[in-house]
XYZ file of C-alpha atoms in Angstrom:
584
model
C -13.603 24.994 -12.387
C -11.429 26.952 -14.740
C -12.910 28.597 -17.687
C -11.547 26.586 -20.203
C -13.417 22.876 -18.716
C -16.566 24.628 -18.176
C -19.204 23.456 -20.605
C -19.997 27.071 -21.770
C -16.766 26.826 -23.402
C -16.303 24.053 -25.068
C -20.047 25.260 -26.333
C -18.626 28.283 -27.321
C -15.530 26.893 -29.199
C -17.613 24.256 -30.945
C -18.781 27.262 -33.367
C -15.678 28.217 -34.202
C -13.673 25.048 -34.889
C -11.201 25.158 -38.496
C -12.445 21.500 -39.835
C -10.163 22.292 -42.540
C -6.884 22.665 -40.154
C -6.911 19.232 -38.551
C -5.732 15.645 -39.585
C -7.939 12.998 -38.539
C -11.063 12.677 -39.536
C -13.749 10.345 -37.709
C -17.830 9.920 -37.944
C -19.365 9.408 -33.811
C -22.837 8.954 -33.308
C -24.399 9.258 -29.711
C -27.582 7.517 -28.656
C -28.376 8.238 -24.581
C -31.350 7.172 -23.066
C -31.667 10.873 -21.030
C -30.632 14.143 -22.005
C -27.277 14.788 -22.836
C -27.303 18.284 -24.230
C -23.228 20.017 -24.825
C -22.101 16.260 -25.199
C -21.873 16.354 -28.469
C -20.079 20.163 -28.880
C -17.638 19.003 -26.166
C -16.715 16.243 -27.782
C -16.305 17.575 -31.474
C -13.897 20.355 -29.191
C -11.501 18.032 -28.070
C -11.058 16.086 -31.094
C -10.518 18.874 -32.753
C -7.515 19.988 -29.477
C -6.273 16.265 -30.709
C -6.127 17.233 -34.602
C -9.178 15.294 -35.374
C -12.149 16.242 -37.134
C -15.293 15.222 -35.736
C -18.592 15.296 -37.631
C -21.465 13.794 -35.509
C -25.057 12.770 -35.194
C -27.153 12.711 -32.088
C -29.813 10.673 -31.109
C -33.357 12.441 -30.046
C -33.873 12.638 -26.754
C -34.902 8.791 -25.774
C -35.308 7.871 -29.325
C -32.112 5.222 -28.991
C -34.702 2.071 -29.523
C -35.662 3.294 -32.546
C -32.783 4.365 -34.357
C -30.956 0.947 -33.442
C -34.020 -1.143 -34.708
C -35.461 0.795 -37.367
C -33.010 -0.497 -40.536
C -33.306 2.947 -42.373
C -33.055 5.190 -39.623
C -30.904 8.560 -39.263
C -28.345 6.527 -37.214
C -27.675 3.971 -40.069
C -27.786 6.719 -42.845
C -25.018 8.880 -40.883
C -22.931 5.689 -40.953
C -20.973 6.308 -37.916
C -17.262 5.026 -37.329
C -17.704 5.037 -33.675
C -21.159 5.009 -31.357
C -21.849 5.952 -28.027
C -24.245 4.017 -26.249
C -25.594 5.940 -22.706
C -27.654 4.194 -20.938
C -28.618 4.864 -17.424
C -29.874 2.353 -14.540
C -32.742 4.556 -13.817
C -34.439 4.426 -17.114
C -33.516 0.681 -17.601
C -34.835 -0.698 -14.388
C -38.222 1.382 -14.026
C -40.254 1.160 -11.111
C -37.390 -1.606 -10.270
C -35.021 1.368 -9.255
C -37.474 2.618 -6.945
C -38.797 -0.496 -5.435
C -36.800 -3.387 -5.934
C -39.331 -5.573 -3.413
C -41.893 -5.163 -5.402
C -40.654 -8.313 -7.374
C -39.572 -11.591 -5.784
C -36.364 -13.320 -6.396
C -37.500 -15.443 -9.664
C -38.977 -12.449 -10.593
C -36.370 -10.649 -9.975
C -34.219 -13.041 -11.793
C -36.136 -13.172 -15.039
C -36.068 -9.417 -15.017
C -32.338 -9.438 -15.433
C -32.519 -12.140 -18.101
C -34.882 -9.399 -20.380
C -33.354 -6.915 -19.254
C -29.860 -8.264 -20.551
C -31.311 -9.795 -24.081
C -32.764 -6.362 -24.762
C -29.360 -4.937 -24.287
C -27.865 -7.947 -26.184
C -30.436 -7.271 -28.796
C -29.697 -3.682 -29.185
C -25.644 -3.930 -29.751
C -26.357 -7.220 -32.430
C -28.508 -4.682 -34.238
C -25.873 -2.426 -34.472
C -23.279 -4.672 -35.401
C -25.628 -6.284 -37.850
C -26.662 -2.863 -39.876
C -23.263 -0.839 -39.332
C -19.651 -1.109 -39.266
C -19.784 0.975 -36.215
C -17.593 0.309 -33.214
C -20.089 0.441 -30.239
C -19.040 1.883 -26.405
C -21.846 1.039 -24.276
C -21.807 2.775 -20.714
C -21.837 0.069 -18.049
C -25.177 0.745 -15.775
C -24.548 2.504 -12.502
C -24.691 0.631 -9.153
C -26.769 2.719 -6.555
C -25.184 3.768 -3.636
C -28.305 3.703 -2.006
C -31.094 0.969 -1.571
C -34.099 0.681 0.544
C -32.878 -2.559 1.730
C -30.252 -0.245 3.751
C -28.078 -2.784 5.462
C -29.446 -6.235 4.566
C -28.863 -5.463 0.819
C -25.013 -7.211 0.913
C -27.297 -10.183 1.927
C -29.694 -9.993 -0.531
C -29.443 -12.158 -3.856
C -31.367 -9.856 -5.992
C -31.509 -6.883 -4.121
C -30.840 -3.564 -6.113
C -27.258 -3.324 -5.965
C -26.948 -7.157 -6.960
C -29.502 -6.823 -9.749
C -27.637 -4.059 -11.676
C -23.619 -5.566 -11.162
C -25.671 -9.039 -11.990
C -27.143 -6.887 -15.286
C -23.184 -5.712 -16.134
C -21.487 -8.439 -15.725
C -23.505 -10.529 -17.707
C -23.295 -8.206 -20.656
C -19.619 -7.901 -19.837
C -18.878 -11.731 -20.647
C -21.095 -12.017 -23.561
C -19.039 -8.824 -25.529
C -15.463 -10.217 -24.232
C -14.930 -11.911 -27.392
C -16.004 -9.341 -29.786
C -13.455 -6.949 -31.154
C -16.051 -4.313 -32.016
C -18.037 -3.614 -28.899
C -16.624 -1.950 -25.796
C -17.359 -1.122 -22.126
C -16.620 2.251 -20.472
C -16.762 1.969 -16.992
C -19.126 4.667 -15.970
C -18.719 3.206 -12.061
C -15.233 4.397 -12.338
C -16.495 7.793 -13.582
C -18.764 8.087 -10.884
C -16.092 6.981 -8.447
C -13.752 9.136 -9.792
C -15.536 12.316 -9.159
C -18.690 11.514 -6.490
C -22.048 10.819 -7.295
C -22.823 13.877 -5.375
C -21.268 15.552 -7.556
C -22.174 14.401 -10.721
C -26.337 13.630 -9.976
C -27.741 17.170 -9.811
C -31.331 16.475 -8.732
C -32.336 19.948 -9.356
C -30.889 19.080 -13.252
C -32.692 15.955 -12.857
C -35.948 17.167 -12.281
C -35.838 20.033 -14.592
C -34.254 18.368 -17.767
C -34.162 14.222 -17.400
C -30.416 15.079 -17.127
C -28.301 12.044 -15.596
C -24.997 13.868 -15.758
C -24.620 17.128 -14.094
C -23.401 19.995 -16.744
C -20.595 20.850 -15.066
C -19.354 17.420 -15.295
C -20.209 17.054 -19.243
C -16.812 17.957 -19.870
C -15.237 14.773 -17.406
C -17.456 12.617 -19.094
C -16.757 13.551 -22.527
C -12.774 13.040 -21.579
C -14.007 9.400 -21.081
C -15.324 9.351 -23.974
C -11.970 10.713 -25.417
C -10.308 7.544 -24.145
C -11.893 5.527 -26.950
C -11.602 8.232 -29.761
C -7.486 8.347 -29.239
C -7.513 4.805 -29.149
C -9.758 4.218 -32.519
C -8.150 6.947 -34.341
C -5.183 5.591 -33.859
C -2.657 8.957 -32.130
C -2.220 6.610 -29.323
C 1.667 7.805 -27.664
C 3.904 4.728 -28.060
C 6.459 6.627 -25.948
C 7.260 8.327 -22.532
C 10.978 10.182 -22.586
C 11.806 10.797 -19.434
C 14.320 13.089 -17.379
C 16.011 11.854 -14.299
C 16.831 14.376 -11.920
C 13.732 15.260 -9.689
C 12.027 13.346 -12.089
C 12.090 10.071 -11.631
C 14.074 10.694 -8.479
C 14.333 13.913 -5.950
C 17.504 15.604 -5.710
C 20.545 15.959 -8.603
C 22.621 13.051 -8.602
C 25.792 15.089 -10.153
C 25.390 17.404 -7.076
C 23.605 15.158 -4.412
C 24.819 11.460 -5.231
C 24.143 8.245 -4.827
C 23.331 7.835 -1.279
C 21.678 11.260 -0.826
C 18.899 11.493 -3.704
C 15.198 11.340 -2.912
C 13.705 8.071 -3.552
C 11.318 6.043 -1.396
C 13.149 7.081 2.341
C 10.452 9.986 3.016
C 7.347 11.318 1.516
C 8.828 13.186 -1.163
C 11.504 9.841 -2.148
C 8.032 8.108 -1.849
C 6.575 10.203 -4.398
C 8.847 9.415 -6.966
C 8.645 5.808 -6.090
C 5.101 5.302 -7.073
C 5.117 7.720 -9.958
C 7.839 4.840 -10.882
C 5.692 2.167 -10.150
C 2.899 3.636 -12.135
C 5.109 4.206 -15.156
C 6.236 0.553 -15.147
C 2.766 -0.579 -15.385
C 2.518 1.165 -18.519
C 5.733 -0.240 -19.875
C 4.134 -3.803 -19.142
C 0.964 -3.015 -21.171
C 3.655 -2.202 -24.173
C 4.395 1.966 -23.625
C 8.283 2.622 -24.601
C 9.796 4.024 -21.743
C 13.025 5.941 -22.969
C 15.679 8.362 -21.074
C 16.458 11.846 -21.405
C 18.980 13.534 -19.953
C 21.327 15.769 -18.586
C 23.862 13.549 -16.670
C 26.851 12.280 -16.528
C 25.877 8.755 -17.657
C 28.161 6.661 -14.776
C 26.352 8.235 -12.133
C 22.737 7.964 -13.279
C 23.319 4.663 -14.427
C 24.234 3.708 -11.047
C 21.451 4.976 -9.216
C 19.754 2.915 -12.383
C 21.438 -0.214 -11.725
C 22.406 -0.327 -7.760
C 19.547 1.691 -5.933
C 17.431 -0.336 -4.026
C 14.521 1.442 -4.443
C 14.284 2.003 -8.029
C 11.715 0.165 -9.644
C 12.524 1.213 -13.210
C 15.542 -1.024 -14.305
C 17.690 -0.701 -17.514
C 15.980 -3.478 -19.431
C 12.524 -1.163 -18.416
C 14.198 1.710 -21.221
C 14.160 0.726 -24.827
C 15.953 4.030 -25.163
C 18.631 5.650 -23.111
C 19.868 9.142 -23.995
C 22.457 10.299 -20.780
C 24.646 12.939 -22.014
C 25.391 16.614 -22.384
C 23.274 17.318 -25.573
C 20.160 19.677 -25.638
C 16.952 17.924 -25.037
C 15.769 18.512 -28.488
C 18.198 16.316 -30.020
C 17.819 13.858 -27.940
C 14.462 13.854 -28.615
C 15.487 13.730 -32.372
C 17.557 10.747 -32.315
C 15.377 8.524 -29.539
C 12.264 8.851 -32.557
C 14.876 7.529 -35.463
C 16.751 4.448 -32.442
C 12.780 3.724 -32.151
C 11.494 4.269 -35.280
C 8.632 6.199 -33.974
C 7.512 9.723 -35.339
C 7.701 12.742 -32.712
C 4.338 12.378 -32.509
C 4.247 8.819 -30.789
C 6.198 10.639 -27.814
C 5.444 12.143 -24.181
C 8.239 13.985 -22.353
C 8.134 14.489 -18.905
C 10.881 17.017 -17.384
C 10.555 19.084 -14.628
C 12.964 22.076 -15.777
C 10.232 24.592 -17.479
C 13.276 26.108 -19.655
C 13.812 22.438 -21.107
C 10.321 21.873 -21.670
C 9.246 25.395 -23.173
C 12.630 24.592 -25.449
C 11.230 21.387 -26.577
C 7.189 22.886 -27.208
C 8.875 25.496 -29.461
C 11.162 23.134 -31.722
C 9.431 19.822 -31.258
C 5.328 20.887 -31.753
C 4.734 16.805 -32.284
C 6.041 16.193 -28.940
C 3.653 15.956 -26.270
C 5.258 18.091 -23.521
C 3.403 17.210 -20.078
C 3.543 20.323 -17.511
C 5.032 18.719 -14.286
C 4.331 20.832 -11.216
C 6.898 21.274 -8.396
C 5.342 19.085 -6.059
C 5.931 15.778 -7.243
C 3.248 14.231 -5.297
C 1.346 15.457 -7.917
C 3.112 13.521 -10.827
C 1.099 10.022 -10.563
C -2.073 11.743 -10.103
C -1.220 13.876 -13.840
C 0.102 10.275 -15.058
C -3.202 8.404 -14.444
C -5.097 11.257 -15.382
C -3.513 10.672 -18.849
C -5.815 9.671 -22.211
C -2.903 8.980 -24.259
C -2.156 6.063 -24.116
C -5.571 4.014 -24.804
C -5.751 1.309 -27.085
C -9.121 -0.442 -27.718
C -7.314 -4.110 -27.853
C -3.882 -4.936 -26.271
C -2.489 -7.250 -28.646
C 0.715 -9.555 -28.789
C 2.235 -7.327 -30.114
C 2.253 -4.632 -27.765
C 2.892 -6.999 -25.133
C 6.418 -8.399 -26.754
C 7.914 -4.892 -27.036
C 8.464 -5.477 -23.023
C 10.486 -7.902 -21.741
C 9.319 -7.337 -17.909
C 5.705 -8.373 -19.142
C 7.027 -11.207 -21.282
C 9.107 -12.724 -18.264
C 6.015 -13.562 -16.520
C 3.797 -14.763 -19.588
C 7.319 -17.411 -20.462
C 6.908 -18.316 -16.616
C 3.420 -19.681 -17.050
C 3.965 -20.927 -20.586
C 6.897 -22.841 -18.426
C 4.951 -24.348 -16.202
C 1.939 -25.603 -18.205
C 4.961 -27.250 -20.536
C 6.544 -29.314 -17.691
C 5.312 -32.388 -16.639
C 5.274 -31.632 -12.768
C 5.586 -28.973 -10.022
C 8.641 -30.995 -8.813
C 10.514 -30.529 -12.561
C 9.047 -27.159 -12.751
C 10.767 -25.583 -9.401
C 14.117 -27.384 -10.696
C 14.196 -25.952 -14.053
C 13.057 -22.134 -12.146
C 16.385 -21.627 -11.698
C 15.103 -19.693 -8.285
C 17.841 -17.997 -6.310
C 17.251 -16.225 -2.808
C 19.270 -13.588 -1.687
C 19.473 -13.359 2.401
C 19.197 -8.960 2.459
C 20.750 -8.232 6.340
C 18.097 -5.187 7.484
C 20.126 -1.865 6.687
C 18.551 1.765 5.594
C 17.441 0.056 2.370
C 15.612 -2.969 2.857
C 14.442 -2.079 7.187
C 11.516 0.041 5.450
C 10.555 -2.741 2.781
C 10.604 -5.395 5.915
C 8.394 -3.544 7.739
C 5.709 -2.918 4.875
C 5.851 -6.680 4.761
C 4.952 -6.999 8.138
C 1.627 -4.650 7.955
C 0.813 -6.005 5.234
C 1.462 -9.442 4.319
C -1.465 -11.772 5.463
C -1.875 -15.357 3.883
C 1.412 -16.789 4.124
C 2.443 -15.142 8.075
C 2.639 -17.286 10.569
C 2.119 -14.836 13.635
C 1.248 -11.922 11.724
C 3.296 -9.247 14.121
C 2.836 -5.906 12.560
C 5.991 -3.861 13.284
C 6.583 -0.117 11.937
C 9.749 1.306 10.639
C 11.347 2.199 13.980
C 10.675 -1.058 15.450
C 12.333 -3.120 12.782
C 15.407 -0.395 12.930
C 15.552 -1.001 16.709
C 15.459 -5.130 16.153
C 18.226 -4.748 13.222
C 20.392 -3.144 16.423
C 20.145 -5.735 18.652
C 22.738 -8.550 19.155
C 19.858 -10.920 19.991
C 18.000 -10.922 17.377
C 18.220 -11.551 13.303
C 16.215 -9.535 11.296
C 16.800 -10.972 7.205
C 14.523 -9.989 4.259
C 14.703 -12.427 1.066
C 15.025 -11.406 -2.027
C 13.830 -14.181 -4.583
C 14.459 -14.489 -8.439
C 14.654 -16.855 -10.946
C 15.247 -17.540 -14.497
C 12.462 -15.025 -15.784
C 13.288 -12.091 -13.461
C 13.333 -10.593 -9.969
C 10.357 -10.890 -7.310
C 12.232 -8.136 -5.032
C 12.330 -8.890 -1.016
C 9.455 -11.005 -0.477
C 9.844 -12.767 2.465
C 10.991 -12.118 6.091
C 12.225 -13.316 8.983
C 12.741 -12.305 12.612
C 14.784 -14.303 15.167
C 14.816 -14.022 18.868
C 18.089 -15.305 20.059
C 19.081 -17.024 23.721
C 22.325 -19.169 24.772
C 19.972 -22.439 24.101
C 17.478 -21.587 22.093
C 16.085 -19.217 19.067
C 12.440 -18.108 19.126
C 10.977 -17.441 15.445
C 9.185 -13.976 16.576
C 8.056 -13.154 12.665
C 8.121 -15.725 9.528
C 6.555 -14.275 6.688
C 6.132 -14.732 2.511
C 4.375 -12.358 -0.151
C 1.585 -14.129 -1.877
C 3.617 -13.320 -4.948
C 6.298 -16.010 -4.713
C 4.332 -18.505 -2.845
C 4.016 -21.898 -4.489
C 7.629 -21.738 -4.900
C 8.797 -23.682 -1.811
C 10.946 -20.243 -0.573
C 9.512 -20.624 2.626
C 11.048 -24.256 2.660
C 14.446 -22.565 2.007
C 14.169 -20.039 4.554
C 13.621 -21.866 7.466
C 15.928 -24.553 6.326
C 18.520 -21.985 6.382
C 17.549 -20.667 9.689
C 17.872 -24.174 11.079
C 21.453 -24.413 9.708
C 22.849 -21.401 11.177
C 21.518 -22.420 14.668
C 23.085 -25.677 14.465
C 26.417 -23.739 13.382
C 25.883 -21.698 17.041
C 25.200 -24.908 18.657
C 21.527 -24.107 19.250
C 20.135 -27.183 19.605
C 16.109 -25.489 19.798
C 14.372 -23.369 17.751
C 10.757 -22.494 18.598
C 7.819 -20.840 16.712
C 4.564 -20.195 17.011
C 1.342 -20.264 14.774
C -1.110 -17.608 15.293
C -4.096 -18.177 13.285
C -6.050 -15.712 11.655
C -8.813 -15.177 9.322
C -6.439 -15.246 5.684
C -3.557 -17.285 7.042
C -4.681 -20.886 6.448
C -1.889 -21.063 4.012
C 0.395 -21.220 6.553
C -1.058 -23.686 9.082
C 0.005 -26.497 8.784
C 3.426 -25.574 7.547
C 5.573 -26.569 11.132
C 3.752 -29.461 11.172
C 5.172 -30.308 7.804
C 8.728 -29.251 8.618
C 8.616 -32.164 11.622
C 8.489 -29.789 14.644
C 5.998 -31.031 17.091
C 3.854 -29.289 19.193
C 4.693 -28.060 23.296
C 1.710 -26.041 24.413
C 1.807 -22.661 22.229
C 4.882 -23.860 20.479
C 6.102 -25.832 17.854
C 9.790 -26.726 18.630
C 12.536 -28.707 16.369
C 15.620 -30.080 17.356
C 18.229 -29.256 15.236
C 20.105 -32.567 15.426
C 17.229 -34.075 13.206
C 17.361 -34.378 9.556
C 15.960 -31.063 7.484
C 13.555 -30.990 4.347
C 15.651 -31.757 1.508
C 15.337 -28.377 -0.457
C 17.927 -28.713 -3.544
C 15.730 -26.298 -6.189
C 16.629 -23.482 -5.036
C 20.517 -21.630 -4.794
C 20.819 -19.349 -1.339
C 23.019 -16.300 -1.587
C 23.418 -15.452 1.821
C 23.812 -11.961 3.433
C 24.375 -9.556 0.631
């Protein structure tokens, strides 16, 4: 661990923090129900990295009861903005944690039930006697229990009896604006249990959370300070070039840039993906860069594997300005201060340029291996917010698409009405470089709607694009509220009298939509215009493709030993919802 996220030094640098250099000011208290020595000094340190004062008051050790209950106690006279509740599943469960079979299932059962009032009874107190926002730590589900393998098949067995504990506590807070959950499972997840229970720590102090991981923690706890203080980013600017993609368009173009072909295209893909999750949740995604603006803005608009689109950018900046500027005049198109904005760039000259001028700006140091980029993304506190309100959710179309689509649906008076008025549109996508590698992920990995589940890698779906006997087509489906991408699949086995359906397949995603009605319709059609008067397929079952069983049956093939067959002379499902835009 470097120096500077060891615990002796944010210990050190909590005795020298300037309170009177920094902006924000906020009051934390934090109750634990074990020892949680350097929590506190870590935690005034990186508000104080953020610009925010901290002044804080900590519980004695185990003493959390008593300052919630007791109306004049040292909690309620420090008058916190913000408390930390740590609890931890030893010291709430007892003896429990140790020997779960000591108690029967009622038993068992009424334990939770106390165990969750007393919990329930604790953060009413608080919210009763303080204006206090309250983060309580979720209780940690052991990774061990004497059950040993029967536990998964126990009701109330140790494991069940703690997520039965959370969960509960987790639906009665949902409605209240003022208490929160942090996800101490994810913590532990996050960095091993091994790592962060220190028995020897344990024994000696009552300490839960190993002191070299007091610093992690207190970054989790950071996550809720951003977000009540407000210095939440609003923003991500981003540069192109071996940012979002690998490889300088100017210099590489359009058909020779990294981006999802190979690891490193791969790379950039997800660290896409990830960023567009963020813009659905409401974070501005804008563009900086150094580009001649045709070029990029094809790769924006044509390349098949970009998953950031134009409408994704609330803010594009593509020209031959200095970064700074840029900068300058995406805060005044937004009407956000420097300070709401995160620039990621891989060129150290531009970013150094833009720390210098632009000390608002949150400059992000992107390493050279852009594998690394998602992992520094999600690593991220920046962008918390302790509600996600309409508001944040309208600044993105993408998000609002599918929140219209449901709105749609409940509005019209049947599924029948509801397809029609879709507006759904399938394009048929012949396998090429592009879409070969999306056909085969769908073929690993689709599993509900698949009605032979065939799993077929990249090379094998390149070799069946090559031959004259068979059709390999992905679908791409959108409609009125936005694109799905290449969701379904088909491979085709052709003979002089007959076609064999090898591979008939739909995401989850646009199921319910009668596509797979429209794609076998269509395959039906162009068999009859080869004069094939047979087409054959096959059901496979499996254990998650029920969806799927019944569906020749429903298209009037009949069943010949393994196969069901249709002659194409008969009449087809009438299909007239959807528009087919065939082999783009």
């Amino acid at each position: 661990m470097k120096n500077e996220e060891s615990l002796a030094y944010f210990l050190n640098e909590s005795k020298i923090i300037k309170i009177d250099e920094l902006g924000k000011k906020i009051r934390i208290a934090i109750l634990g129900s074990f020892t949680i020595n350097g929590v506190e000094e870590t935690l005034r340190v990186k508000c104080s990295q953020n610009n925010i004062d901290c002044r804080s008051f900590v519980g004695e050790y185990n003493q959390y009861n008593q300052e919630i209950l007791r109306e004049n106690s040292e909690l309620y006279k420090f008058n916190p903005e913000l408390t930390f509740l740590i609890l931890d599943v030893r010291h709430i469960l007892g003896e429990l944690f140790f020997y779960p079979y000591s108690l029967n299932d009622s038993e068992k059962k009424e334990f939770c039930e106390n165990k969750i009032q007393e919990i329930m009874n604790l953060l009413k107190t608080i919210r009763k006697n303080s204006k206090s926002q309250v983060i309580l730590t979720e209780l940690q589900v052991p990774t061990y229990s004497p059950y040993g393998i029967n536990e998964q098949k126990e009701e109330y067995g140790i494991k069940q009896v703690v997520t039965k504990i959370n969960k509960k506590i987790k639906y009665e807070i949902k409605d209240d604006d003022f208490i929160s959950i942090l996800d101490f499972n994810e913590f532990v997840q996050k960095y091993g249990e091994q790592n962060i229970f220190n028995y020897k720590e344990y024994f000696s102090g009552d300490m839960k959370i190993s002191i070299e991981y007091i610093p992690k923690f207190c970054d989790e706890l950071m996550r809720f300070v951003i977000a009540y203080t407000g210095i939440t980013k609003k923003c991500i600017v981003l540069d192109l070039d071996n940012t979002l993609w690998g490889g300088v368009i100017g210099e590489d173009g359009f058909d020779n840039i990294q981006l999802g072909e190979n690891p490193v295209g791969r790379s950039f893909v997800e660290f896409q993906k990830r960023l567009l999750a963020l813009n659905q949740r409401g974070i501005i995604l804008a563009i900086n860069s150094k580009n001649n603006f045709e070029d990029a803005m094809e790769v924006i608009k044509k390349h098949p594997n970009m998953i950031l689109k134009e409408e994704n950018f609330s803010c594009i900046r593509i020209n031959w300005q200095d970064k700074v500027s840029n900068l300058h005049e995406i805060s005044k198109e937004l009407n956000i201060g420097l300070d709401s904005l995160v620039f990621f760039d891989d060129d150290p000259v531009n970013r150094e340029f833009v720390k210098h001028e632009l000390k608002q700006v949150l400059v992000v140091d992107l390493p050279t291996d852009s594998s690394q980029y998602c992992k520094i993304l999600i690593n991220m506190k920046n962008f918390e917010s302790l509600k996600i309100t309409d508001e944040d959710i309208k600044r993105k179309e993408m998000y609002l698409e599918q929140r219209k689509r449901i709105e749609f649906k409940n509005e019209v008076s049947n599924l029948d009405e509801f397809l029609k008025q879709l507006d759904i549109k399938i394009k048929i996508k012949k396998a090429d470089n592009f879409v070969i590698p999306r056909i085969s992920q769908l073929t690993l990995k689709t599993n509900q709607f698949n009605l032979t589940t065939k799993r077929y890698q990249h090379e094998e779906i390149s070799s069946f694009s090559n031959d004259k006997n068979k059709i390999v087509e992905g679908i791409e489906v959108s409609d009125k509220f936005g694109n799905n991408g290449i969701t379904g699949v088909y491979i085709i086995e052709k003979t002089d009298s007959e076609w064999i359906i090898d591979t008939f397949l739909l995401s989850c995603r646009v199921m319910g939509r009668r596509v797979e009605d429209i794609m076998l319709k269509q395959i039906i059609e162009r068999a009859k215009q080869e004069n094939i008067k047979k087409i054959k397929g096959k059901f496979i079952p499996t254990a998650k493709n029920k969806p799927a069983e019944n569906f020749y049956k429903e298209f009037n093939f009949r069943k010949e030993g393994d196969f069901w067959v249709f002659n194409t002379e008969q009449e087809t499902k009438k299909v007239d919802h959807i528009k087919v835009i065939e082999n783009e």
